[in-house]
Coordinates of C-alpha atoms and ligand atoms in Angstrom, one line a residue:
X1 CA 156.8 -111.2 -201.6
X2 CA 156.3 -107.4 -201.1
X3 CA 154.1 -107.6 -198.0
X4 CA 155.7 -110.7 -196.3
X5 CA 156.8 -111.1 -192.8
X6 CA 160.4 -110.3 -193.6
X7 CA 159.4 -107.0 -195.3
X8 CA 157.2 -106.1 -192.2
X9 CA 160.1 -106.8 -189.8
X10 CA 162.4 -104.6 -192.0
X11 CA 159.9 -101.7 -191.8
X12 CA 160.1 -101.9 -188.0
X13 CA 163.9 -102.1 -188.2
X14 CA 163.9 -99.1 -190.6
X15 CA 162.2 -97.0 -188.0
X16 CA 165.1 -97.9 -185.7
X17 CA 167.6 -97.0 -188.3
X18 CA 165.9 -93.7 -189.1
X19 CA 165.8 -92.8 -185.4
X20 CA 169.5 -93.4 -185.2
X21 CA 170.4 -92.0 -188.6
X22 CA 172.7 -94.8 -189.7
X23 CA 174.8 -94.9 -192.9
X24 CA 173.1 -96.9 -195.8
X25 CA 176.0 -99.5 -195.8
X26 CA 175.5 -100.2 -192.1
X27 CA 171.8 -100.5 -192.6
X28 CA 172.3 -103.0 -195.4
X29 CA 174.7 -105.1 -193.3
X30 CA 172.4 -105.2 -190.3
X31 CA 169.3 -105.9 -192.4
X32 CA 170.2 -108.9 -194.6
X33 CA 170.9 -112.5 -193.4
X34 CA 174.4 -113.8 -193.3
X35 CA 173.6 -117.3 -194.5
X36 CA 170.5 -119.2 -195.6
X37 CA 170.4 -123.0 -195.8
X38 CA 167.5 -124.8 -197.5
X39 CA 167.4 -128.6 -197.3
X40 CA 165.3 -131.3 -198.8
X41 CA 164.2 -133.8 -196.2
X42 CA 163.2 -137.3 -197.5
X43 CA 162.0 -139.8 -194.9
X44 CA 160.2 -143.1 -195.0
X45 CA 156.7 -142.7 -193.5
X46 CA 155.2 -145.4 -191.2
X47 CA 153.1 -146.8 -194.1
X48 CA 156.4 -147.1 -196.2
X49 CA 155.5 -144.2 -198.5
X50 CA 158.0 -141.4 -199.1
X51 CA 157.7 -138.2 -197.1
X52 CA 159.3 -135.2 -198.7
X53 CA 159.7 -132.0 -196.8
X54 CA 161.6 -128.7 -197.0
X55 CA 163.6 -127.4 -194.1
X56 CA 165.3 -124.0 -193.6
X57 CA 167.9 -122.5 -191.3
X58 CA 168.5 -118.8 -191.7
X59 CA 171.4 -117.2 -189.9
X60 CA 170.9 -113.5 -189.7
X61 CA 173.7 -111.9 -187.7
X62 CA 176.5 -113.2 -185.4
X63 CA 178.4 -110.0 -184.5
X64 CA 177.6 -110.4 -180.8
X65 CA 178.0 -114.2 -180.6
X66 CA 176.8 -117.5 -182.1
X67 CA 173.6 -117.5 -184.1
X68 CA 170.7 -118.5 -181.9
X69 CA 167.0 -119.2 -182.5
X70 CA 164.2 -121.7 -182.6
X71 CA 163.2 -124.4 -184.9
X72 CA 159.5 -124.5 -186.0
X73 CA 157.5 -127.3 -187.5
X74 CA 154.4 -126.0 -189.2
X75 CA 152.6 -126.0 -192.6
X76 CA 153.0 -122.2 -192.7
X77 CA 156.9 -122.3 -192.6
X78 CA 158.4 -120.6 -195.6
X79 CA 161.7 -118.8 -196.4
X80 CA 160.3 -115.3 -196.1
X81 CA 158.9 -116.0 -192.6
X82 CA 162.1 -117.7 -191.4
X83 CA 164.1 -114.7 -192.6
X84 CA 161.9 -112.4 -190.6
X85 CA 162.1 -114.6 -187.5
X86 CA 165.9 -114.9 -187.8
X87 CA 166.2 -111.1 -187.9
X88 CA 163.9 -110.7 -184.9
X89 CA 166.2 -113.1 -183.0
X90 CA 169.3 -110.8 -183.6
X91 CA 167.4 -107.9 -182.2
X92 CA 165.9 -109.9 -179.3
X93 CA 169.3 -111.3 -178.1
X94 CA 170.8 -107.8 -178.3
X95 CA 168.0 -106.1 -176.5
X96 CA 167.9 -108.6 -173.6
X97 CA 171.8 -108.6 -173.7
X98 CA 172.6 -112.3 -174.1
X99 CA 175.9 -112.9 -176.1
X100 CA 174.3 -114.3 -179.2
X101 CA 173.3 -113.3 -182.7
X102 CA 170.1 -114.4 -184.4
X103 CA 168.9 -117.3 -186.5
X104 CA 165.7 -119.3 -187.1
X105 CA 164.8 -122.6 -188.7
X106 CA 161.8 -124.5 -189.6
X107 CA 160.3 -127.4 -191.5
X108 CA 157.3 -127.0 -193.7
X109 CA 155.1 -129.9 -192.4
X110 CA 151.8 -130.4 -190.6
X111 CA 153.2 -131.9 -187.4
X112 CA 149.7 -133.1 -186.3
X113 CA 149.8 -135.6 -189.2
X114 CA 153.1 -137.1 -188.1
X115 CA 153.5 -140.1 -185.8
X116 CA 156.1 -139.7 -183.0
X117 CA 158.5 -141.9 -184.9
X118 CA 158.0 -140.0 -188.2
X119 CA 158.7 -136.7 -186.2
X120 CA 161.9 -138.3 -184.8
X121 CA 163.1 -139.4 -188.3
X122 CA 162.3 -136.0 -189.7
X123 CA 164.3 -134.3 -186.9
X124 CA 167.3 -136.6 -187.3
X125 CA 167.2 -136.0 -191.1
X126 CA 167.2 -132.3 -190.6
X127 CA 170.3 -132.6 -188.4
X128 CA 172.0 -134.9 -190.9
X129 CA 171.6 -132.2 -193.6
X130 CA 172.5 -129.2 -191.4
X131 CA 174.9 -130.4 -188.8
X132 CA 177.9 -128.7 -190.4
X133 CA 176.1 -125.3 -190.1
X134 CA 175.2 -125.6 -186.4
X135 CA 177.2 -126.2 -183.2
X136 CA 177.7 -124.8 -179.7
X137 CA 179.8 -121.9 -180.8
X138 CA 178.2 -121.6 -184.3
X139 CA 174.5 -121.8 -184.2
X140 CA 172.3 -123.1 -181.3
X141 CA 168.7 -124.1 -182.1
X142 CA 165.9 -124.2 -179.5
X143 CA 162.1 -125.0 -179.4
X144 CA 159.5 -123.0 -181.2
X145 CA 156.0 -123.7 -182.5
X146 CA 155.3 -127.5 -182.5
X147 CA 158.7 -128.4 -181.3
X148 CA 159.5 -129.3 -177.7
X149 CA 162.0 -130.8 -175.3
X150 CA 161.7 -134.2 -177.0
X151 CA 162.5 -132.7 -180.4
X152 CA 165.5 -130.9 -178.9
X153 CA 166.7 -134.2 -177.2
X154 CA 166.6 -136.0 -180.7
X155 CA 168.5 -133.0 -182.1
X156 CA 171.2 -133.2 -179.4
X157 CA 171.5 -136.9 -179.8
X158 CA 171.8 -136.8 -183.6
X159 CA 174.3 -134.0 -183.5
X160 CA 176.4 -136.0 -181.0
X161 CA 176.4 -138.9 -183.4
X162 CA 178.4 -136.7 -185.8
X163 CA 180.4 -134.5 -183.4
X164 CA 180.6 -136.4 -180.1
X165 CA 178.8 -135.6 -176.8
X166 CA 177.7 -132.0 -177.2
X167 CA 174.6 -130.9 -175.1
X168 CA 175.3 -127.2 -175.7
X169 CA 174.4 -127.5 -179.4
X170 CA 170.7 -127.0 -178.6
X171 CA 168.7 -125.5 -175.7
X172 CA 165.2 -126.2 -174.4
X173 CA 166.2 -129.8 -173.7
X174 CA 164.4 -131.8 -171.0
X175 CA 166.1 -131.5 -167.6
X176 CA 167.0 -135.2 -167.8
X177 CA 169.3 -134.6 -170.8
X178 CA 171.1 -131.5 -169.7
X179 CA 168.2 -129.0 -170.0
X180 CA 167.8 -126.2 -167.5
X181 CA 165.2 -125.9 -164.7
X182 CA 163.0 -122.9 -165.5
X183 CA 163.5 -123.1 -169.3
X184 CA 160.0 -124.5 -170.0
X185 CA 158.3 -121.6 -168.2
X186 CA 160.8 -119.0 -169.2
X187 CA 159.1 -117.3 -172.1
X188 CA 155.8 -117.1 -170.2
X189 CA 157.6 -115.8 -167.2
X190 CA 159.4 -113.1 -169.2
X191 CA 156.0 -112.0 -170.6
X192 CA 154.8 -111.7 -167.0
X193 CA 157.8 -109.5 -166.0
X194 CA 157.5 -107.4 -169.2
X195 CA 153.8 -106.8 -168.6
X196 CA 154.2 -106.1 -164.9
X197 CA 156.9 -103.5 -165.4
X198 CA 154.9 -101.7 -168.2
X199 CA 151.7 -101.7 -166.2
X200 CA 153.5 -100.5 -163.1
X201 CA 155.2 -97.7 -165.1
X202 CA 151.7 -96.6 -166.2
X203 CA 150.4 -96.7 -162.6
X204 CA 148.5 -100.0 -162.9
X205 CA 148.9 -103.4 -161.2
X206 CA 148.8 -106.9 -162.6
X207 CA 146.1 -107.9 -160.1
X208 CA 142.6 -107.7 -161.6
X209 CA 144.0 -106.8 -165.0
X210 CA 141.8 -108.6 -167.6
X211 CA 143.8 -110.5 -170.2
X212 CA 142.8 -112.5 -173.3
X213 CA 145.5 -115.0 -174.6
X214 CA 145.6 -116.4 -178.1
X215 CA 147.5 -119.7 -178.2
X216 CA 147.8 -122.2 -175.3
X217 CA 151.1 -123.9 -176.1
X218 CA 154.4 -123.3 -174.3
X219 CA 154.2 -119.5 -174.2
X220 CA 150.4 -119.0 -173.8
X221 CA 149.8 -121.7 -171.2
X222 CA 152.7 -120.7 -169.0
X223 CA 151.8 -117.0 -169.3
X224 CA 148.2 -117.8 -168.4
X225 CA 149.2 -119.8 -165.3
X226 CA 151.8 -117.3 -164.1
X227 CA 149.5 -114.3 -164.7
X228 CA 146.7 -116.1 -163.0
X229 CA 149.0 -116.8 -160.0
X230 CA 149.7 -113.1 -159.8
X231 CA 146.1 -112.1 -159.6
X232 CA 145.4 -111.2 -163.2
X233 CA 142.1 -112.3 -164.6
X234 CA 142.5 -114.4 -167.8
X235 CA 139.1 -114.0 -169.5
X236 CA 139.8 -115.9 -172.7
X237 CA 142.3 -118.5 -174.1
X238 CA 142.4 -120.2 -177.5
X239 CA 144.3 -122.7 -179.5
X240 CA 144.0 -124.0 -183.1
X241 CA 140.6 -125.4 -182.2
X242 CA 139.1 -122.0 -181.3
X243 CA 138.6 -119.6 -178.4
X244 CA 137.0 -120.1 -175.0
X245 CA 135.7 -117.0 -173.0
X246 CA 134.4 -116.2 -169.6
X247 CA 134.1 -112.5 -168.8
X248 CA 134.4 -113.3 -165.0
X249 CA 137.7 -115.1 -165.6
X250 CA 138.5 -118.7 -166.6
X251 CA 139.6 -121.3 -164.1
X252 CA 143.1 -121.5 -165.6
X253 CA 144.4 -124.6 -163.6
X254 CA 141.3 -126.4 -164.9
X255 CA 141.9 -125.3 -168.5
X256 CA 145.6 -126.4 -168.2
X257 CA 144.5 -129.8 -166.8
X258 CA 142.0 -130.2 -169.6
X259 CA 144.7 -129.6 -172.3
X260 CA 147.2 -131.9 -170.5
X261 CA 144.6 -134.7 -170.5
X262 CA 143.0 -134.1 -173.9
X263 CA 145.8 -132.5 -176.0
X264 CA 143.8 -129.4 -176.9
X265 CA 141.0 -127.1 -175.8
X266 CA 138.4 -128.6 -178.2
X267 CA 136.1 -130.2 -175.6
X268 CA 136.6 -127.6 -172.9
X269 CA 132.9 -126.7 -172.2
X270 CA 133.2 -124.5 -169.1
X271 CA 133.3 -121.3 -171.2
X272 CA 131.6 -119.6 -174.2
X273 CA 133.1 -120.6 -177.5
X274 CA 134.5 -117.7 -179.6
X275 CA 136.7 -117.6 -182.7
X276 CA 140.4 -116.8 -182.6
X277 CA 139.6 -113.5 -184.4
X278 CA 137.0 -112.6 -181.9
X279 CA 139.4 -113.1 -179.0
X280 CA 141.7 -110.4 -180.3
X281 CA 139.0 -107.7 -180.2
X282 CA 137.4 -108.7 -176.8
X283 CA 136.8 -106.0 -174.2
X284 CA 139.8 -106.5 -171.9
X285 CA 142.9 -104.6 -170.7
X286 CA 145.5 -106.7 -172.4
X287 CA 145.4 -108.9 -175.5
X288 CA 148.2 -111.4 -175.8
X289 CA 148.8 -113.1 -179.2
X290 CA 150.9 -116.2 -178.3
X291 CA 150.5 -118.4 -181.4
X292 CA 151.1 -117.5 -185.0
X293 CA 152.4 -114.3 -186.8
X294 CA 150.4 -111.5 -188.4
X295 CA 147.2 -111.9 -186.5
X296 CA 146.8 -108.1 -185.8
X297 CA 146.4 -106.4 -189.2
X298 CA 144.9 -103.3 -190.7
X299 CA 141.7 -105.3 -190.9
X300 CA 141.2 -105.6 -187.1
X301 CA 143.6 -103.1 -185.5
X302 CA 140.8 -100.5 -185.2
X303 CA 138.6 -103.0 -183.4
X304 CA 141.1 -103.9 -180.7
X305 CA 139.6 -102.8 -177.4
X306 CA 142.6 -103.6 -175.1
X307 CA 144.9 -100.9 -173.9
X308 CA 148.0 -103.2 -174.3
X309 CA 149.1 -105.8 -176.8
X310 CA 151.6 -108.2 -175.1
X311 CA 153.4 -110.0 -178.0
X312 CA 154.1 -113.5 -176.8
X313 CA 154.2 -114.7 -180.4
X314 CA 156.9 -113.5 -182.8
X315 CA 155.7 -111.0 -185.4
X316 CA 152.0 -111.0 -184.4
X317 CA 151.4 -107.4 -185.5
X318 CA 151.9 -106.2 -189.0
X319 CA 153.5 -102.8 -189.6
X320 CA 150.3 -101.0 -190.6
X321 CA 148.5 -102.5 -187.6
X322 CA 151.2 -101.3 -185.3
X323 CA 150.8 -97.8 -186.7
X324 CA 147.0 -97.9 -186.2
X325 CA 147.3 -99.2 -182.7
X326 CA 150.0 -96.7 -181.7
X327 CA 147.9 -93.8 -183.1
X328 CA 145.0 -95.0 -181.1
X329 CA 147.1 -95.0 -177.9
X330 CA 147.4 -98.8 -177.6
X331 CA 150.8 -99.8 -176.2
X332 CA 152.4 -102.7 -178.1
X333 CA 154.9 -104.5 -175.8
X334 CA 157.0 -105.8 -178.7
X335 CA 157.9 -109.4 -179.3
X336 CA 161.7 -108.8 -179.1
X337 CA 161.2 -107.6 -175.5
X338 CA 158.1 -109.5 -174.3
X339 CA 159.0 -113.0 -175.4
X340 CA 162.8 -112.7 -174.8
X341 CA 162.6 -114.8 -171.6
X342 CA 163.0 -118.0 -173.6
X343 CA 166.3 -117.1 -175.2
X344 CA 167.5 -115.7 -171.9
X345 CA 167.1 -119.0 -170.1
X346 CA 168.3 -120.8 -173.2
X347 CA 171.5 -118.8 -172.7
X348 CA 171.6 -119.9 -169.0
X349 CA 171.1 -123.5 -170.1
X350 CA 174.0 -123.1 -172.6
X351 CA 176.2 -121.5 -170.0
X352 CA 175.4 -124.4 -167.6
X353 CA 176.2 -127.0 -170.3
X354 CA 179.5 -125.4 -171.1
X355 CA 180.5 -125.4 -167.4
X356 CA 179.0 -128.8 -166.7
X357 CA 177.4 -127.2 -163.7
X358 CA 173.7 -126.6 -162.8
X359 CA 172.0 -123.6 -161.3
X360 CA 169.0 -123.6 -159.0
X361 CA 165.5 -122.6 -160.3
X362 CA 165.4 -119.6 -158.0
X363 CA 168.8 -118.4 -159.3
X364 CA 167.6 -118.8 -162.9
X365 CA 164.3 -116.9 -162.3
X366 CA 166.1 -114.1 -160.4
X367 CA 168.7 -113.6 -163.2
X368 CA 165.8 -113.7 -165.7
X369 CA 164.0 -111.0 -163.8
X370 CA 167.1 -108.8 -163.6
X371 CA 167.5 -108.9 -167.4
X372 CA 163.9 -107.8 -167.9
X373 CA 164.1 -105.0 -165.3
X374 CA 167.3 -103.7 -167.0
X375 CA 165.9 -104.0 -170.5
X376 CA 162.7 -102.2 -169.4
X377 CA 164.6 -99.3 -167.8
X378 CA 166.8 -99.0 -171.0
X379 CA 163.6 -98.9 -173.1
X380 CA 162.1 -96.1 -171.0
X381 CA 165.3 -94.1 -171.4
X382 CA 165.2 -94.5 -175.2
X383 CA 161.5 -93.8 -175.4
X384 CA 162.0 -90.5 -173.5
X385 CA 165.2 -89.6 -175.4
X386 CA 163.8 -90.0 -178.9
X387 CA 160.0 -89.7 -178.2
X388 CA 159.3 -93.0 -179.9
X389 CA 157.0 -95.9 -179.1
X390 CA 158.3 -98.9 -177.2
X391 CA 158.8 -101.0 -180.3
X392 CA 161.0 -98.4 -182.0
X393 CA 162.9 -98.0 -178.8
X394 CA 163.5 -101.7 -178.6
X395 CA 164.9 -101.8 -182.1
X396 CA 167.1 -98.7 -181.4
X397 CA 168.6 -100.3 -178.3
X398 CA 169.2 -103.6 -180.1
X399 CA 170.6 -102.0 -183.3
X400 CA 173.0 -99.9 -181.2
X401 CA 174.5 -103.0 -179.5
X402 CA 174.8 -105.0 -182.8
X403 CA 176.3 -102.0 -184.6
X404 CA 178.9 -101.4 -181.9
X405 CA 179.9 -105.1 -181.9
X406 CA 180.0 -105.1 -185.7
X407 CA 182.3 -102.0 -185.8
X408 CA 184.6 -103.0 -182.9
X409 CA 185.2 -106.4 -184.5
X410 CA 186.0 -104.7 -187.8
X411 CA 183.4 -106.8 -189.6
X412 CA 182.5 -103.9 -191.8
Ligands
NAD501 P1 153.5 -124.2 -179.2 O1 153.5 -125.1 -180.4 O2 153.8 -124.8 -177.9 O3 152.0 -123.7 -179.1 C1 151.3 -123.0 -180.1 C2 149.9 -122.7 -179.7 O4 149.3 -122.0 -180.8 C3 149.0 -124.0 -179.6 O5 148.1 -123.8 -178.5 C4 148.3 -124.1 -181.0 O6 147.1 -124.8 -180.9 C5 148.1 -122.6 -181.2 N1 147.9 -122.3 -182.6 C6 148.5 -122.9 -183.7 N2 148.0 -122.4 -184.9 C7 147.1 -121.5 -184.5 C8 146.2 -120.7 -185.2 N3 146.2 -120.7 -186.6 N4 145.3 -119.9 -184.5 C9 145.3 -119.9 -183.2 N5 146.1 -120.7 -182.4 C10 147.0 -121.5 -183.1 O7 154.3 -122.9 -179.6 P2 155.0 -121.9 -178.6 O8 156.4 -122.4 -178.4 O9 154.1 -121.6 -177.5 O10 155.1 -120.6 -179.6 C11 154.0 -119.7 -179.8 C12 154.6 -118.4 -180.3 O11 155.5 -117.9 -179.4 C13 155.3 -118.5 -181.7 O12 155.1 -117.4 -182.4 C14 156.8 -118.6 -181.2 O13 157.7 -118.2 -182.3 C15 156.8 -117.7 -180.1 N6 157.9 -117.9 -179.1 C16 158.1 -119.1 -178.5 C17 159.1 -119.2 -177.6 C18 159.4 -120.5 -176.9 O14 160.3 -120.5 -176.0 N7 158.7 -121.6 -177.1 C19 160.0 -118.1 -177.3 C20 159.7 -116.9 -178.0 C21 158.7 -116.8 -178.9

């Protein structure tokens, strides 16, 4: 696929390589995945029919530590996209400086058509077919689109059936089964820190900043609530059922309660209905894609009215769209920085599991904030040094860390 997600990610990566002037051999090593696993998952459905699904685990790079990355259940899951997402994880873990490499997994399935027990059987079958490739010092999955703490708990349980009690094999677990306080909110909280520091650098404040958020799942709903708590005005939210807009600001606690009770935004009627596409081009200060990839493209990048794109989702902006936005003076706060809060607190969860010791929520949040402040400062230095946009600076900082680890370990 010439124009797929993986090719798009590689173009962003190439901008980083070009800025640094790396040798072609080093570029090749850093670009391509280390291992790809594709599995057939056959389960018995509730009506006794046979369900047949394809699962992937792509392990991109482990020079800095075990492979690490989420597991996604969605109809859109395909090898090309998982390759892209695995690569992004290598750069994200390096940028935010947690001792991991990058991986990603997924199952091509419509999770809304599965019962809870079918989802559990599918998760356990995925672990049966991949358990020899994952582990607390090998590859540590986590939640992503349409997977949550419950799915992680099944994964932990099934892995332990093969290898003995091993909570550190997966992060994003519920707190009752060795998860970490603060993990659920972590990606949204990281987005808050990233946006705050970028706005402050430009002489703006979070308070009264108008934000439109696409996606109201883990990332979008936590970001909405935290941004609302900090005085930002969330004017639009959306989910797979569509978008909901109020130019004076939505009542975010009410939106959250509605989704908690109803499961989605469909019947939320205290706002004007808009489409997911319309949300991205609303007149606001910040637009935050927090759902699927490649929603900002050359088709709509010229119509974006926001001054900032806060990438809660992975890979929401195509390479040409990024160029258009940058040329127009729109700041893209790139995914590998903006949404790195999840993997950061996943690292804290893993560290707690390995020590069999828990940290307090205030300690977790404080350590998370420190990582974001440090990463933002380092981004500014690189942006000034090379005169590049924030996304290229993010890749430059991440590539440098992975390259150094690769060379020092003699992996070349
Ligand atoms: P989620 O499953 O909790 O929520 C996804 C949301 O997107 C839901 O509101 C869903 O209705 C909506 N959605 C799905 N398809 C859509 C479509 N076609 N158009 C508009 N909305 C749609 O997922 P999540 O964990 O919040 O992940 C969202 C994004 O953030 C993904 O790109 C994921 O890779 C990324 N991300 C997640 C984490 C994490 O910790 N969960 C960390 C980093 C990045």
